[in-house]
Short mmCIF file of C-alpha atoms and ligand atoms in Angstrom, two decimals:
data_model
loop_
_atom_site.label_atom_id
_atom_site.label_comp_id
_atom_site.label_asym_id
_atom_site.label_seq_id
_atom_site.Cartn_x
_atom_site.Cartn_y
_atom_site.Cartn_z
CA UNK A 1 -33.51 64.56 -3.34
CA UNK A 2 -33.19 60.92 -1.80
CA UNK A 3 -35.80 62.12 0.97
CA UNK A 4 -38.32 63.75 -2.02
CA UNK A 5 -38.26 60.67 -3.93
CA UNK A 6 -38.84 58.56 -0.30
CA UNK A 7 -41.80 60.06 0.26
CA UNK A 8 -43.61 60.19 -3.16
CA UNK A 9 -42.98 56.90 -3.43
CA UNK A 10 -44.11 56.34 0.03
CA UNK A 11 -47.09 58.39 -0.76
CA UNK A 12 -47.88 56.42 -3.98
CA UNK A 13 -46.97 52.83 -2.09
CA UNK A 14 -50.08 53.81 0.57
CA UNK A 15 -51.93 55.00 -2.05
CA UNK A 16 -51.91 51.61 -3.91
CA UNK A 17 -52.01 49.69 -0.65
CA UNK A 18 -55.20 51.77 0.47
CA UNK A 19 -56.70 50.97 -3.04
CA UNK A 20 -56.40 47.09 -3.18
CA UNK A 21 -57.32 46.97 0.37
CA UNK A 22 -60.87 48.69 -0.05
CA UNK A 23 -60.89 46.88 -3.59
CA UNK A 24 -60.79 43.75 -1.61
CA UNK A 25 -62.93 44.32 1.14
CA UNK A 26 -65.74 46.25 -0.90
CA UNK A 27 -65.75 43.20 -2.95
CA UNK A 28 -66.71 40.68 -0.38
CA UNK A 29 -68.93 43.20 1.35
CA UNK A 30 -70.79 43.11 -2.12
CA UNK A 31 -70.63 40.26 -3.00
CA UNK A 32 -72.25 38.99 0.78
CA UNK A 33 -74.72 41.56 0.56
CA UNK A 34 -75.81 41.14 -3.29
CA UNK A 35 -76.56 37.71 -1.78
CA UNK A 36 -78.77 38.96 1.19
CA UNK A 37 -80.42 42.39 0.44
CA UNK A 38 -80.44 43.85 -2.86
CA UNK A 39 -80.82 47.22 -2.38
CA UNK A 40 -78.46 47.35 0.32
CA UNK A 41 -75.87 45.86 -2.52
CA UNK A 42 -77.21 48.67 -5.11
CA UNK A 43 -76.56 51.81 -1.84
CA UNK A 44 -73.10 50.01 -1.20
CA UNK A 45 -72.23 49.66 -4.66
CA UNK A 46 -73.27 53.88 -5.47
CA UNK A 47 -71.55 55.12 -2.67
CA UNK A 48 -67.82 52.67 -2.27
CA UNK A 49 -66.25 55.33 -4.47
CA UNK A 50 -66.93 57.91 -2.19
CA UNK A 51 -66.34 56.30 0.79
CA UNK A 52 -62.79 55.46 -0.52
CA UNK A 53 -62.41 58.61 -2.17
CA UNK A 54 -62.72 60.50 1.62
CA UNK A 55 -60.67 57.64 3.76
CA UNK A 56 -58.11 57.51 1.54
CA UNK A 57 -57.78 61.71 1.11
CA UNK A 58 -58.19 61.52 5.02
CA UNK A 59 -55.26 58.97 5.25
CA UNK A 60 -53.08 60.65 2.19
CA UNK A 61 -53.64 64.00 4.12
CA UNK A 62 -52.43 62.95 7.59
CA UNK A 63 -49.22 61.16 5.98
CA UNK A 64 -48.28 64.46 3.43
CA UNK A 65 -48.93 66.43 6.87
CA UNK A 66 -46.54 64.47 9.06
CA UNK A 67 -44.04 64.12 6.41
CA UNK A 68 -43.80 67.45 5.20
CA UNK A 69 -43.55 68.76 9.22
CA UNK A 70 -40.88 66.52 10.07
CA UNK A 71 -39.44 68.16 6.82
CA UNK A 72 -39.71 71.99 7.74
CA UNK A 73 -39.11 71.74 11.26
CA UNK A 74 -35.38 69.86 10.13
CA UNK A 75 -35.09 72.36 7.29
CA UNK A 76 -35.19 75.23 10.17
CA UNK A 77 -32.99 73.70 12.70
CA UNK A 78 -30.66 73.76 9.65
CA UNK A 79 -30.97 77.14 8.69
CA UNK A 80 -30.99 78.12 12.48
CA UNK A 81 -27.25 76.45 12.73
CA UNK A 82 -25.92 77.53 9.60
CA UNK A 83 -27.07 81.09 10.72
CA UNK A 84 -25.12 80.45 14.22
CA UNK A 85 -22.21 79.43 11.97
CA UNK A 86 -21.97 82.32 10.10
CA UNK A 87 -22.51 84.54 13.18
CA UNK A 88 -19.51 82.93 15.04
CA UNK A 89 -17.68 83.05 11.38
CA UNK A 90 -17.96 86.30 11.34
CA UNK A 91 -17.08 86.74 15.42
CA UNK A 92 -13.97 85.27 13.88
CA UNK A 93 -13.56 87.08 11.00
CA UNK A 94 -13.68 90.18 12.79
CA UNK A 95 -11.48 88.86 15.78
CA UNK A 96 -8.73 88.56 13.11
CA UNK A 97 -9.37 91.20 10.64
CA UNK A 98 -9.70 94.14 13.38
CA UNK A 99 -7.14 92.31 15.96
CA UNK A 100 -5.04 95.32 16.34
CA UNK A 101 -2.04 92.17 16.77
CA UNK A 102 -0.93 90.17 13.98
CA UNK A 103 -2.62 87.11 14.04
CA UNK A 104 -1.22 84.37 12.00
CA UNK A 105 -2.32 80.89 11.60
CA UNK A 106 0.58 78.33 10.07
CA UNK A 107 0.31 75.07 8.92
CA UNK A 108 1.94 71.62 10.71
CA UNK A 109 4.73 71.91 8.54
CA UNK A 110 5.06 75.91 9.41
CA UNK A 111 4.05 77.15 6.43
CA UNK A 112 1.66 80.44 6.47
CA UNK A 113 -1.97 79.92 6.12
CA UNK A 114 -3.38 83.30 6.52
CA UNK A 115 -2.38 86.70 8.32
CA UNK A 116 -4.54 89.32 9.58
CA UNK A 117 -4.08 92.90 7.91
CA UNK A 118 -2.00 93.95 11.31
CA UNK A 119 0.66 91.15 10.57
CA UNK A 120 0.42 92.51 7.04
CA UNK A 121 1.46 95.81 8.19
CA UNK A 122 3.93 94.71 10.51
CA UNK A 123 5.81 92.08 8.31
CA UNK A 124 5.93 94.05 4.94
CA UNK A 125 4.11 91.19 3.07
CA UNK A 126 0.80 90.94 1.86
CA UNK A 127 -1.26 87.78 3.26
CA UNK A 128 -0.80 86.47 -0.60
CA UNK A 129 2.82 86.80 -0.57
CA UNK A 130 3.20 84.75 3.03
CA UNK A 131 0.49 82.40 1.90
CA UNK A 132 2.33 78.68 1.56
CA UNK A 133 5.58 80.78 3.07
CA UNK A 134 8.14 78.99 5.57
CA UNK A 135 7.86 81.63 8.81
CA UNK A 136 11.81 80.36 8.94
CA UNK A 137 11.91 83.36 6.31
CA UNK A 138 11.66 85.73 8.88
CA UNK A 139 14.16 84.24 11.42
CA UNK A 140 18.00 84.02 11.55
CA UNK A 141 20.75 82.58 13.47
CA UNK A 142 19.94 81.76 17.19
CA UNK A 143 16.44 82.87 17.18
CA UNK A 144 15.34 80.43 14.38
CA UNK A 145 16.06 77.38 16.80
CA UNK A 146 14.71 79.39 19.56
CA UNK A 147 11.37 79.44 17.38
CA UNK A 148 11.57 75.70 16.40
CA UNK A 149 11.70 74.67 19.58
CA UNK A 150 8.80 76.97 20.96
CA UNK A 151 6.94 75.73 17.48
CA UNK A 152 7.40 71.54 18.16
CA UNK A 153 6.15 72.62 21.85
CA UNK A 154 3.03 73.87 20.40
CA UNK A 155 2.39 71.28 17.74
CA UNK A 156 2.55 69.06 20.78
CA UNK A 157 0.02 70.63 22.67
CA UNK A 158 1.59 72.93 25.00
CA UNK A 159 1.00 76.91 24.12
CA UNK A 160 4.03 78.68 24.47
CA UNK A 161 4.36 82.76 25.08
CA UNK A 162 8.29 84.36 24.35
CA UNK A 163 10.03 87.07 23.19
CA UNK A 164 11.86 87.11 19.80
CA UNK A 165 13.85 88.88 17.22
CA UNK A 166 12.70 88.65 13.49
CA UNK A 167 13.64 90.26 10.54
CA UNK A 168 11.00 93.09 9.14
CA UNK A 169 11.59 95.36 6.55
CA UNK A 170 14.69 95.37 6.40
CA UNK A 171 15.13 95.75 9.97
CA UNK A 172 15.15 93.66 13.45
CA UNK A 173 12.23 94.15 15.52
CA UNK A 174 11.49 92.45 18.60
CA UNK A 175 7.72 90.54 19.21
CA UNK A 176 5.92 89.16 22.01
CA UNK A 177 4.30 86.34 20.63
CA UNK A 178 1.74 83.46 21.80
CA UNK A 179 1.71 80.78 20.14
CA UNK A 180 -0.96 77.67 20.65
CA UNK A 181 -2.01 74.35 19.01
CA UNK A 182 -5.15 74.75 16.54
CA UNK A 183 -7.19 71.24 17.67
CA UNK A 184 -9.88 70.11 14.76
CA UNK A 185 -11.85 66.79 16.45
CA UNK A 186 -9.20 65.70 18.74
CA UNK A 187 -6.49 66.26 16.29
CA UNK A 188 -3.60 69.75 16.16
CA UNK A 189 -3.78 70.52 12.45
CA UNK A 190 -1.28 73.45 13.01
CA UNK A 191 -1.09 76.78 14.97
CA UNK A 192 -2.36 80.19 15.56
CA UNK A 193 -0.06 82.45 16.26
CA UNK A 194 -0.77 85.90 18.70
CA UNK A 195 2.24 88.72 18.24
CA UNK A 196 3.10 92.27 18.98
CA UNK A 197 6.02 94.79 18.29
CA UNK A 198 7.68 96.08 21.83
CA UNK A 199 10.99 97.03 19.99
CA UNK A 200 10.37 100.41 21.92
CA UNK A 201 8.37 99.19 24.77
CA UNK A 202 12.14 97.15 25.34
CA UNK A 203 14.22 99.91 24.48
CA UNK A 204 12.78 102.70 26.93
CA UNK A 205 12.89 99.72 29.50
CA UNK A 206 15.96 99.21 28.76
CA UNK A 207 17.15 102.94 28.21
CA UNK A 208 15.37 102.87 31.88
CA UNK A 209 17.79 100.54 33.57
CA UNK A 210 21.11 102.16 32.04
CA UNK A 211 20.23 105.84 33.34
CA UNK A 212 19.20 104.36 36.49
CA UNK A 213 22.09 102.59 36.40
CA UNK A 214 24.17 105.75 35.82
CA UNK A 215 22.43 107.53 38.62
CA UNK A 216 23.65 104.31 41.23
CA UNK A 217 27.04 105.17 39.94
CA UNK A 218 26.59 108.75 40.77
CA UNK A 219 25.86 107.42 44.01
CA UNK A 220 28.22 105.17 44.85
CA UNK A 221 31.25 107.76 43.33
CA UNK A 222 31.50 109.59 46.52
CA UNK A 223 31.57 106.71 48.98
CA UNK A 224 34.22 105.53 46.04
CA UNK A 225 36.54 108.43 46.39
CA UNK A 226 36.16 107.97 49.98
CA UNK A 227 37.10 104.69 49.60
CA UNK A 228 40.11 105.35 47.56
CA UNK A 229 41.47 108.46 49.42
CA UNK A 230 42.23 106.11 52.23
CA UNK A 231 44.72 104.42 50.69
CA UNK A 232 46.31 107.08 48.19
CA UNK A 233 46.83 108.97 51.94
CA UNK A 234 49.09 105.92 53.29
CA UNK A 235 50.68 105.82 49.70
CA UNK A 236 51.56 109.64 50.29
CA UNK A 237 52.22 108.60 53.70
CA UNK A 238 54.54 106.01 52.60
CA UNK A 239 56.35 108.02 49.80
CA UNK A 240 57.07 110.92 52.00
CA UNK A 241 58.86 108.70 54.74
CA UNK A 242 61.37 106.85 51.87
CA UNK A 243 61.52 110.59 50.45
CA UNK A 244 62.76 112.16 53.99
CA UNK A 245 64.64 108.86 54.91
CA UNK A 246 66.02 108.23 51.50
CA UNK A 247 65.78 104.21 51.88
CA UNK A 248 64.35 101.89 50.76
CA UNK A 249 62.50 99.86 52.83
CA UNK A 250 60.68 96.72 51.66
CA UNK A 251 58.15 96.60 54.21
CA UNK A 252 56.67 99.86 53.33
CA UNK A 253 56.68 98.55 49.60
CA UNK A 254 54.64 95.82 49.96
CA UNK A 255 51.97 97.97 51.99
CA UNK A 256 51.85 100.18 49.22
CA UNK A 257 51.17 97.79 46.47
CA UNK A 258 48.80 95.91 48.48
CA UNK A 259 46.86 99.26 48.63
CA UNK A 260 47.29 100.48 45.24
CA UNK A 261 46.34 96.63 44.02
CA UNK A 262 42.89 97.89 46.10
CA UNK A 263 42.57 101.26 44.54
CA UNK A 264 42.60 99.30 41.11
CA UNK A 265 39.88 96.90 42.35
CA UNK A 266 37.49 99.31 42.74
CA UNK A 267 38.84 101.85 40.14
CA UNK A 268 38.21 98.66 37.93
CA UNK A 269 34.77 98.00 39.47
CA UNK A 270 33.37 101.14 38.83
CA UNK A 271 34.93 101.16 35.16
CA UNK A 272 33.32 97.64 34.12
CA UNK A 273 29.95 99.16 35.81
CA UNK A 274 29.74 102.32 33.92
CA UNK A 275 30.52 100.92 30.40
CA UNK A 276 28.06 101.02 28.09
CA UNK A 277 27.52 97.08 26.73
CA UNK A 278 25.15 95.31 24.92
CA UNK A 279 23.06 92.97 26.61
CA UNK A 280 24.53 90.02 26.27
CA UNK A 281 23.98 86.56 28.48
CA UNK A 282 26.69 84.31 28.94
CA UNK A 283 27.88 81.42 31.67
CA UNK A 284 28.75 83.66 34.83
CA UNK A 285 29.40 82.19 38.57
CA UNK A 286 26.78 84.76 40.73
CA UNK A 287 29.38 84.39 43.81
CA UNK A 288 32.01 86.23 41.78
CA UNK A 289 29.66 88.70 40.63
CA UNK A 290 28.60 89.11 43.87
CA UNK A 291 32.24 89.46 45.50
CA UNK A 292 32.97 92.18 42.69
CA UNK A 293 29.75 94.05 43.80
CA UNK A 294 31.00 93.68 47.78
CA UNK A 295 34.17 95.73 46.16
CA UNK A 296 32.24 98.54 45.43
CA UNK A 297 29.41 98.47 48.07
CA UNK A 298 32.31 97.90 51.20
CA UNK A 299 33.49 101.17 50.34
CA UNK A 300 29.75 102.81 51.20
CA UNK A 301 29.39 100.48 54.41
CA UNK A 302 32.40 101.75 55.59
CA UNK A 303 31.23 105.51 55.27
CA UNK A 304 28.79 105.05 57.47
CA UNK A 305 30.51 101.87 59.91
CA UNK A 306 28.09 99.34 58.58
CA UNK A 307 29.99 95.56 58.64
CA UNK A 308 28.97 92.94 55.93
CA UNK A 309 29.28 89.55 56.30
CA UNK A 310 28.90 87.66 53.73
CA UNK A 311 28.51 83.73 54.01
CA UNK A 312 28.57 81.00 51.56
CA UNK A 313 26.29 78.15 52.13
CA UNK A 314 26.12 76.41 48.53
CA UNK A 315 26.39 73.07 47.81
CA UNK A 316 25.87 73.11 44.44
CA UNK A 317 26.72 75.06 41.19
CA UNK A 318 26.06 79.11 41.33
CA UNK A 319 26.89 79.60 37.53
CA UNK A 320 24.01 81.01 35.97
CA UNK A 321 23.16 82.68 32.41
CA UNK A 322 22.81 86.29 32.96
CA UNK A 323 24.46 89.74 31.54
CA UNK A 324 26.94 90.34 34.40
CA UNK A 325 26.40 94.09 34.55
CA UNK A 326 23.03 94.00 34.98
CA UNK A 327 22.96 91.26 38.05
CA UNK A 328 25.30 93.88 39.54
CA UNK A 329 23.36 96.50 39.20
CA UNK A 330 20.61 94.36 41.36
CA UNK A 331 22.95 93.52 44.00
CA UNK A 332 24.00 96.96 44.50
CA UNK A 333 20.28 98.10 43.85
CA UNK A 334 19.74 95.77 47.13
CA UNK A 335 22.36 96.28 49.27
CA UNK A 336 22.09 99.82 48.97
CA UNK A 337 18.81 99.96 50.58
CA UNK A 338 19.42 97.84 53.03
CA UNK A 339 22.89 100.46 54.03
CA UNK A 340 20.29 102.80 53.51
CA UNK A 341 17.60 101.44 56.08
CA UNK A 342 20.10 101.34 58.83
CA UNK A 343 20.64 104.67 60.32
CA UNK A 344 24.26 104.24 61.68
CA UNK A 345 26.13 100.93 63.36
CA UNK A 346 24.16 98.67 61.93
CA UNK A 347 25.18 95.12 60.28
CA UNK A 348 24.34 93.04 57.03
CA UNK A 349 24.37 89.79 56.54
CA UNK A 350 24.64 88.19 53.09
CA UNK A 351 23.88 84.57 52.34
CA UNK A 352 24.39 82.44 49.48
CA UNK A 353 21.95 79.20 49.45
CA UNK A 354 21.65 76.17 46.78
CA UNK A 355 18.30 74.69 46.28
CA UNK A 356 17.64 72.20 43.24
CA UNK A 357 18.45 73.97 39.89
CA UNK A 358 18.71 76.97 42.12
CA UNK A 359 20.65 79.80 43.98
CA UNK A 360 19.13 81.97 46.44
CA UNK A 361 20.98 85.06 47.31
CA UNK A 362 19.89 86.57 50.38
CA UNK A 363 20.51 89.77 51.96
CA UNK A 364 19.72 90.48 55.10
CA UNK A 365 19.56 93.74 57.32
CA UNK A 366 18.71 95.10 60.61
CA UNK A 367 17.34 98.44 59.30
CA UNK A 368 13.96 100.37 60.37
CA UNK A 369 11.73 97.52 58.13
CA UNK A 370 9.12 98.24 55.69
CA UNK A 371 5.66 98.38 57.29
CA UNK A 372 2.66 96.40 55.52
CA UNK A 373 1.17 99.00 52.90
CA UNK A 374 4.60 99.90 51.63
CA UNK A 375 5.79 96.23 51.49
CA UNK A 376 2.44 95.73 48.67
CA UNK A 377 3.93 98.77 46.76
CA UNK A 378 7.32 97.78 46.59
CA UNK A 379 8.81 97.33 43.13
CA UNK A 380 6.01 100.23 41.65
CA UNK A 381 8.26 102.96 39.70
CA UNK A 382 8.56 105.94 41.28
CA UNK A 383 7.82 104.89 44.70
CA UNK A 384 10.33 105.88 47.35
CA UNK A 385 10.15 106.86 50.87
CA UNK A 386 13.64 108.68 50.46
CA UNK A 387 13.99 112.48 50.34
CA UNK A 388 16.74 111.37 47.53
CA UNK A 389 15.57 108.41 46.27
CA UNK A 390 14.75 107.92 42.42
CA UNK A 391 12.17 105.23 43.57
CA UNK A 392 13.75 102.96 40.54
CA UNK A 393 16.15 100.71 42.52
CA UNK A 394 13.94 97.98 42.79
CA UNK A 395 11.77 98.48 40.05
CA UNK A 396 14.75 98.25 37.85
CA UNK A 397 15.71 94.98 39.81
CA UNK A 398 12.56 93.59 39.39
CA UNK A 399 12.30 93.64 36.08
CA UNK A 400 16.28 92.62 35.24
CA UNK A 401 15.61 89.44 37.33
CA UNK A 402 12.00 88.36 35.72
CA UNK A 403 14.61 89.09 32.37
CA UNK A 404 16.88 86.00 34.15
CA UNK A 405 13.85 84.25 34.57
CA UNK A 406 14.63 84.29 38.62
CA UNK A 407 12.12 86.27 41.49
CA UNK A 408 12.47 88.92 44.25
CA UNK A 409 10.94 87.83 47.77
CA UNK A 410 10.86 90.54 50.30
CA UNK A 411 9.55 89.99 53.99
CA UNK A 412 10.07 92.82 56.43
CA UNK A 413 9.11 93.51 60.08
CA UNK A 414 9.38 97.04 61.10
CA UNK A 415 11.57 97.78 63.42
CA UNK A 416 13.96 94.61 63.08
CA UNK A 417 14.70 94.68 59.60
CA UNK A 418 14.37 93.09 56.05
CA UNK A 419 15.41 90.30 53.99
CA UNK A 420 15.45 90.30 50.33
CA UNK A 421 15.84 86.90 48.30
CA UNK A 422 16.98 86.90 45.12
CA UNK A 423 16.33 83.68 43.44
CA UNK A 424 18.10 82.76 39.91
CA UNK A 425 17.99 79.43 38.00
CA UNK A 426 21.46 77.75 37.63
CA UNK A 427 23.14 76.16 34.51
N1 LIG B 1 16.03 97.03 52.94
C1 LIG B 1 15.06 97.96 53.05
N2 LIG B 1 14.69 98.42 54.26
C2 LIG B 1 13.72 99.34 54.40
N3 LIG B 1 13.03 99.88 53.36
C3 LIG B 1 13.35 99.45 52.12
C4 LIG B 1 14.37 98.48 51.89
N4 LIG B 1 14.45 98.26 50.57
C5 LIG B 1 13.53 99.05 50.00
N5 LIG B 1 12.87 99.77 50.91
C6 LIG B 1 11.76 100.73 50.66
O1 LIG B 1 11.38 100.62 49.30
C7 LIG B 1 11.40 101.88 48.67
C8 LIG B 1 11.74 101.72 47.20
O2 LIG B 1 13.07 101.27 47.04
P1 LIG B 1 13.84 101.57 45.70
O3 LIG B 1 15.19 100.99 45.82
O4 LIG B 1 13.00 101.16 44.58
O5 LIG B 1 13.90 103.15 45.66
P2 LIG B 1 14.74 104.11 46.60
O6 LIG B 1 15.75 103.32 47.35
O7 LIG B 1 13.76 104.89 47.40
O8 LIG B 1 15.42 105.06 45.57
P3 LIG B 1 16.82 104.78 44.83
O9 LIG B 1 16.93 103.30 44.70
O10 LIG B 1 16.69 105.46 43.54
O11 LIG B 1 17.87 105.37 45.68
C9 LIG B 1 12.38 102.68 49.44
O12 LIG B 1 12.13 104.08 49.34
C10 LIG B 1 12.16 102.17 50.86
O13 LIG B 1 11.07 102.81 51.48
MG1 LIG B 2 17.07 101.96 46.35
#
């Protein structure tokens, strides 16, 4: 409107201009020429009107021209980038709507802004219900300062990717979620929010590590009876002798309760291992777990006259947050194949290490070695180079250790043997 009213204006400005100007100079061309040559003045004075008439159209022309092609040519870079707009709307639009994830985006105070239909689906709630909505609705208990912290993280900047239990339906589900800062001209006006449901991606990993779990057990039970007909034969040993003897003999005593104090280690051992427990992480020192695994895994090396040593080389705290059972069942995952890469006579050699916030666990053997290709497909389910073997062991392992945010490192040499390092953070 501003621009319109510029340029008539403009238009009727030259207009004028052009008009006093030839007014002007036709007037003192006629006036000099009335004084020299008459009919010169009469010619002039016919045709001034015309003369003006054509420069000024020529001039009025040239200035509409200019002006109204500046005009267009703005108009259609302004139609071309509100068409580019809507395209990359509706790139958007689509992103969200169709995003087989819910897609959330929340405000700085954490309020719900909009959902996708997924996140609709998945949450119970229509995007009108959540809209202006705490997401603290969905949380309880530990998780809901889990998510506050992951959610401050984010409004400052830093995306953030976890795993967390939320309330849906009526029931707990577990999501994956990504979470990262929304940044309008320099500035995080909230967060968009990536998330999916593996409630049973989780469980069948986790209903993974119990059976194999149960099939280590199986495993380890005959070594186990092995292990614990040893001493029940010196107890019968024992028992007869007093029995024929009829005395009592002190010395004998003490034997036998130092044995049967054994049988009830590992009797014990293999109890805690097989029960069925929930996940749960608390404050554990890895060098006890460890010497309760040794318990159980001693009783295999001995089948088949393998020595471990073990060796403790900390110097600093080995507590770490993990579910006991399941750190077992990696050490005994482990050691197991490296009893198993040693075909008789061999030895082990177990090391505990501190490094800053760390403890490295390693296990060392002088087995057969694992040759190049198979080293890249180690930790694949499935894979196993043993007539018996489930070709879980490590698999399992891996994945229980990325769960105590710790790593595997294997390096082999074939024909000398391997070393495994398991690395866990401390607390
Ligand atoms: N210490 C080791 N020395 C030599 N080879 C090893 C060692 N550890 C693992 N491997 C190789 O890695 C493969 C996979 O190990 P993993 O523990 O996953 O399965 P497995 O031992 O074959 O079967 P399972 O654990 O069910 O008995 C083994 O078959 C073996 O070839
Ligand atoms: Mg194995």
């Amino acid at each position: 409107m501003k621009e319109a009213r510029k340029n008539a204006l403009l238009i009727s400005l030259t207009f004028i201009g052009l008009g006093l100007l030839w007014i002007f100079i036709s007037d003192t061309a006629a006036y000099s020429l009335s004084k020299k040559n008459y009919e010169s003045f009469l010619i002039f004075q016919r045709y001034k009107g015309w003369v003006f008439m054509v420069i000024t159209g020529l001039f009025l022309y040239g200035l509409v021209y200019k002006r109204s092609y500046r005009l267009i040519q703005s108009t259609e870079a302004l139609q071309k980038k509100e068409r580019q707009l809507e395209r990359s709307k509706q790139h958007y639009k689509s992103l969200f709507n169709h995003n087989p994830d819910m897609v959330f985006e929340l405000c700085r105070k954490g309020l719900f802004i909009n959902i996708n239909p997924a996140g609709e689906g998945l949450l119970g709630h229509s995007a009108s219900e959540l809209k202006g909505k705490s997401v603290e609705m969905l949380l309880e208990g530990e998780a809901l300062y889990e998510a506050r912290r992951y959610y401050i993280n984010s409004l400052n900047g830093y995306p953030q990717k976890y795993e967390i239990w939320i309330q849906s339906k009526g029931k707990k589900i577990l999501l994956r979620v990504s979470m990262l800062p929304i940044i309008v001209s320099g500035e995080i006006t909230g967060v968009f929010g990536i998330a999916r449901d593996i409630t049973t991606e989780k469980k069948k990993e986790e209903m993974m590590i119990v059976s194999e779990k149960m099939s280590v057990i199986g495993q380890l039970a005959a070594a186990v009876a092995h292990e614990i007909r040893n001493p029940l034969t010196s107890l019968k040993g024992f028992v007869q002798l007093m029995q024929t003897s009829k005395e009592y003999n002190s010395n004998y005593l003490s034997i036998m309760f130092s044995e049967i104090e054994r049988i009830n280690l590992i009797a014990g051992e293999m109890l805690i291992l097989g029960k069925q427990q929930d996940i749960r992480f608390a404050k554990k020192d890895s060098k006890e777990i460890l010497k309760q695994v040794l318990v159980l895994m001693e009783a295999q090396a001995n089948l088949n006259n393998i020595a471990i040593e073990c060796v403790d080389e900390t110097t600093a705290s080995t507590n770490v947050l993990c579910d006991s059972n399941q750190l077992k069942q990696v050490f005994i995952n482990v050691i197991k194949n490296a009893l198993e890469s040693i075909p008789s006579n061999g030895e082990i050699w177990i090391k505990m290490k501190s490094l800053p916030h760390k403890v490295i666990i390693e296990i060392v053997d002088n087995g057969h070695g694992i040759d190049q290709e198979r080293l890249d497909r180690l930790g694949e389910p499935f894979y196993s180079t043993k007539e018996k073997g489930t070709g879980l062991g490590l698999a399992v392992s891996y994945s229980i250790i990325e769960r105590h945010s710790g790593s595997i490192h294997i390096t082999s040499e074939v024909g000398k043997g391997t070393k495994v390092d398991i690395i866990l953070p401390t607390v």
